[in-house]
XYZ file of C-alpha atoms in Angstrom:
285
model
C 106.390 78.352 79.663
C 106.620 80.213 82.980
C 104.715 83.385 83.838
C 108.042 85.192 83.923
C 109.000 84.189 80.379
C 105.551 85.126 79.143
C 105.740 88.753 80.351
C 107.656 90.240 77.361
C 105.530 88.176 74.947
C 102.351 89.475 76.554
C 103.512 93.062 76.280
C 104.440 92.538 72.630
C 100.959 91.201 71.899
C 99.386 94.163 73.675
C 101.510 96.513 71.583
C 100.371 94.793 68.375
C 96.731 95.148 69.417
C 97.286 98.819 70.209
C 98.899 99.461 66.837
C 96.118 97.693 65.023
C 93.475 99.702 66.855
C 95.163 103.075 66.593
C 93.696 104.149 63.230
C 90.775 106.446 64.067
C 89.192 109.240 62.102
C 90.504 112.758 62.667
C 87.316 113.633 64.521
C 88.356 111.211 67.272
C 91.668 113.038 67.848
C 90.379 116.291 69.313
C 92.153 115.462 72.596
C 95.627 115.925 71.038
C 98.211 117.099 72.039
C 97.001 116.798 75.644
C 96.836 113.027 74.977
C 98.274 110.852 72.212
C 96.004 108.371 70.502
C 98.799 105.833 70.758
C 102.428 106.118 71.829
C 105.472 103.920 72.386
C 108.000 105.205 74.921
C 111.604 103.967 75.125
C 113.382 104.930 78.351
C 116.837 104.893 79.847
C 116.277 104.518 83.600
C 118.686 105.094 86.487
C 117.231 103.074 89.339
C 117.722 103.285 93.097
C 116.797 100.159 95.060
C 116.312 99.147 98.673
C 115.365 95.542 99.473
C 114.570 93.946 102.835
C 113.579 90.271 102.840
C 112.955 87.720 105.552
C 112.277 84.071 104.667
C 110.528 82.038 107.387
C 110.094 78.274 107.570
C 107.810 75.941 109.521
C 110.875 74.024 110.723
C 113.186 76.832 111.944
C 110.664 79.597 112.544
C 111.214 83.297 111.841
C 114.084 83.967 109.454
C 116.727 86.682 109.533
C 115.633 89.935 107.914
C 118.278 90.777 105.334
C 118.963 94.070 103.628
C 120.185 92.773 100.273
C 122.136 95.951 99.518
C 123.795 96.488 102.920
C 124.139 92.891 104.159
C 124.756 90.955 100.929
C 126.393 93.544 98.696
C 123.785 93.923 95.953
C 124.165 97.197 94.047
C 121.702 99.876 95.137
C 121.767 101.594 91.727
C 121.363 100.233 88.206
C 120.953 101.628 84.686
C 118.377 99.683 82.672
C 116.023 100.153 79.715
C 112.287 100.530 80.301
C 109.423 100.264 77.811
C 105.989 101.883 78.012
C 102.861 101.920 75.838
C 99.849 104.224 76.044
C 96.515 104.018 74.226
C 93.909 106.760 74.423
C 90.909 104.570 73.691
C 88.560 107.573 73.613
C 88.576 111.166 74.818
C 88.022 110.127 78.446
C 89.552 106.641 78.529
C 93.237 105.636 78.580
C 95.144 102.362 78.951
C 98.874 102.276 79.771
C 101.564 99.611 80.246
C 105.143 99.949 81.585
C 107.725 97.155 81.853
C 111.100 96.806 83.595
C 113.514 93.934 84.224
C 116.151 94.356 86.947
C 118.862 91.711 87.392
C 121.546 91.925 90.087
C 124.077 89.572 91.651
C 126.695 89.810 94.385
C 129.109 87.951 96.648
C 129.493 88.668 100.369
C 130.585 87.178 103.679
C 128.146 86.481 106.499
C 128.921 88.749 109.458
C 126.468 86.892 111.687
C 124.577 83.612 111.599
C 121.743 83.841 109.081
C 118.574 81.807 108.881
C 117.271 81.801 105.310
C 114.204 79.572 105.054
C 115.324 76.057 105.945
C 119.027 76.945 105.658
C 121.242 78.104 108.524
C 124.273 79.990 107.215
C 127.227 80.155 109.652
C 129.277 83.251 110.470
C 131.989 84.039 107.882
C 130.397 81.838 105.226
C 130.876 82.964 101.620
C 127.517 83.869 100.057
C 126.562 84.269 96.406
C 123.250 85.946 95.587
C 121.333 86.448 92.360
C 118.174 88.576 92.514
C 115.927 89.213 89.522
C 112.781 91.371 89.421
C 110.451 91.853 86.477
C 107.617 94.312 87.031
C 104.817 95.361 84.707
C 102.399 98.204 85.433
C 99.028 98.145 83.660
C 96.587 100.925 84.470
C 93.263 102.162 83.156
C 92.193 105.763 83.783
C 88.865 107.511 83.244
C 88.979 111.309 82.867
C 85.782 113.077 83.921
C 87.574 116.398 83.467
C 89.100 117.030 80.025
C 89.709 120.694 79.143
C 91.729 122.376 76.422
C 94.866 122.660 78.561
C 94.450 120.130 81.350
C 92.801 116.861 82.301
C 92.353 114.866 85.513
C 91.163 111.334 86.018
C 91.223 108.209 88.156
C 91.128 104.478 87.646
C 92.543 101.078 88.507
C 95.987 99.614 87.997
C 97.756 96.290 88.336
C 101.421 95.832 89.179
C 102.552 92.339 88.219
C 105.829 91.321 89.882
C 107.953 88.264 89.158
C 110.828 87.777 91.596
C 113.573 85.171 91.881
C 116.250 85.015 94.580
C 118.997 82.401 94.226
C 121.298 82.159 97.251
C 124.188 79.731 97.764
C 126.782 79.565 100.527
C 129.891 77.704 101.684
C 131.362 77.906 105.194
C 132.581 76.122 108.292
C 131.114 75.269 111.669
C 132.932 73.880 114.702
C 132.364 70.348 113.380
C 132.792 70.468 109.581
C 132.379 72.338 106.336
C 128.835 73.184 105.233
C 127.299 74.385 101.997
C 123.844 74.822 100.582
C 121.617 76.740 98.215
C 118.064 77.984 97.899
C 116.081 79.176 94.894
C 112.974 81.207 95.753
C 110.587 82.483 93.089
C 107.083 83.847 92.864
C 104.633 85.979 90.890
C 102.331 88.523 92.490
C 99.414 90.535 91.070
C 99.235 93.751 93.114
C 96.286 96.054 92.260
C 96.084 99.749 93.092
C 93.799 102.774 92.781
C 95.202 105.384 90.421
C 94.900 109.173 89.959
C 96.436 111.214 87.130
C 96.704 114.903 86.238
C 98.194 116.350 83.057
C 98.618 119.873 81.691
C 99.845 121.601 78.562
C 102.109 124.525 79.412
C 102.180 125.352 75.688
C 101.640 123.533 72.406
C 105.079 121.959 72.861
C 105.441 121.321 76.611
C 103.381 118.642 78.382
C 103.379 117.807 82.111
C 102.037 114.524 83.583
C 101.830 113.316 87.186
C 100.133 110.297 88.754
C 99.702 108.504 92.084
C 98.559 104.987 92.965
C 97.953 103.191 96.265
C 96.178 100.176 97.720
C 96.468 97.804 100.683
C 94.809 94.447 100.051
C 94.922 90.680 100.600
C 94.813 88.360 97.577
C 95.180 84.604 98.125
C 98.555 84.160 99.904
C 99.681 87.802 99.558
C 98.758 90.659 101.883
C 100.135 94.182 102.206
C 100.275 97.524 100.442
C 102.116 99.606 97.900
C 102.580 103.185 96.698
C 103.250 104.200 93.092
C 103.965 107.701 91.824
C 105.320 109.510 88.789
C 106.006 113.043 87.583
C 107.343 113.935 84.151
C 107.669 116.646 81.550
C 108.222 116.317 77.820
C 108.791 118.422 74.730
C 106.662 117.657 71.664
C 108.702 118.249 68.508
C 105.797 117.716 66.128
C 103.092 115.180 65.410
C 105.358 112.152 65.689
C 108.090 112.637 68.319
C 108.497 113.761 71.925
C 111.460 113.841 74.311
C 111.353 114.143 78.067
C 112.322 113.077 81.562
C 110.405 111.573 84.485
C 110.769 110.438 88.080
C 108.996 107.193 89.038
C 108.678 105.807 92.567
C 107.315 102.436 93.649
C 107.238 100.896 97.122
C 105.941 97.552 98.319
C 105.453 96.029 101.784
C 103.869 92.562 101.656
C 103.775 89.202 103.411
C 103.843 86.298 100.971
C 102.783 82.881 102.335
C 103.827 79.541 100.834
C 106.188 81.008 98.244
C 107.753 78.501 95.840
C 111.211 76.980 96.298
C 112.937 74.041 94.657
C 112.497 71.897 97.760
C 109.347 72.892 99.652
C 106.184 74.962 99.437
C 105.906 76.109 103.035
C 108.258 79.099 103.235
C 106.816 82.518 104.023
C 108.356 85.689 102.613
C 108.257 89.182 104.150
C 109.229 91.723 101.489
C 109.875 95.463 101.723
C 111.202 97.120 98.607
C 111.701 100.579 97.113
C 112.284 100.875 93.359
C 112.747 104.509 92.331
C 114.046 105.741 89.005
C 114.944 108.829 87.008
C 114.312 108.237 83.310
C 114.969 110.096 80.091
C 112.911 108.976 77.139
C 111.871 109.322 73.543
C 108.194 108.879 72.697
C 106.923 107.853 69.279
C 103.376 109.187 68.781
C 100.822 107.622 66.443
């Protein structure tokens, strides 16, 4: 089983563990409603995307930097579901997980000659592209400051990204017809430092904002990322909450020796913005 196919299973197992652990005595719940002991959040997310990728090879050298939305016709907006879990382990300790899967495909015509890894795509070639991203955010936060109406803390997070880009083309050169395809995939663990602030405006209204950042080199991956969120929600009682949030995530990394079907020596330069506006319902336990 691939890492990609394991991601939803892993999140399901984490959720089961959370549910099993979320049965404390009332004395351990004095942080509510500023925090929830455990919550499951189901989101409808409207996503804006910007993707720039260059795929280099040892044979042909530096590849063409492609904007997947502008050059190859991928949609820059999508509506997708998102899932999030939160566990307030203790008054000053919280663990959170968020998961998204974004699948897009397009057809386009090459307006210039394109070098994509070991493939050279001629002008006017017909191109088909499939691009799939699964990202999971796992962060731990410690709150040294927990008051009646507000709390602030910091911690560590991990953004796990699985990407797959499948590109095929058919065209003509001066000599003959040409066609080819390339399937590029990889998984990247991208850690970050995390800060969060939350406040109760009243017993019913809760505000949460957070920011994460780190630039680091891990094995074949080097670069940085920014992660941010701001949201507000209305607590209807002990069990339910409804709200809206804005989430932003950027990445700028160089990825050496990324996997393809044919070779292991392609290098990927990736710049990507994944921003979303989400409305959600939260089930509180």
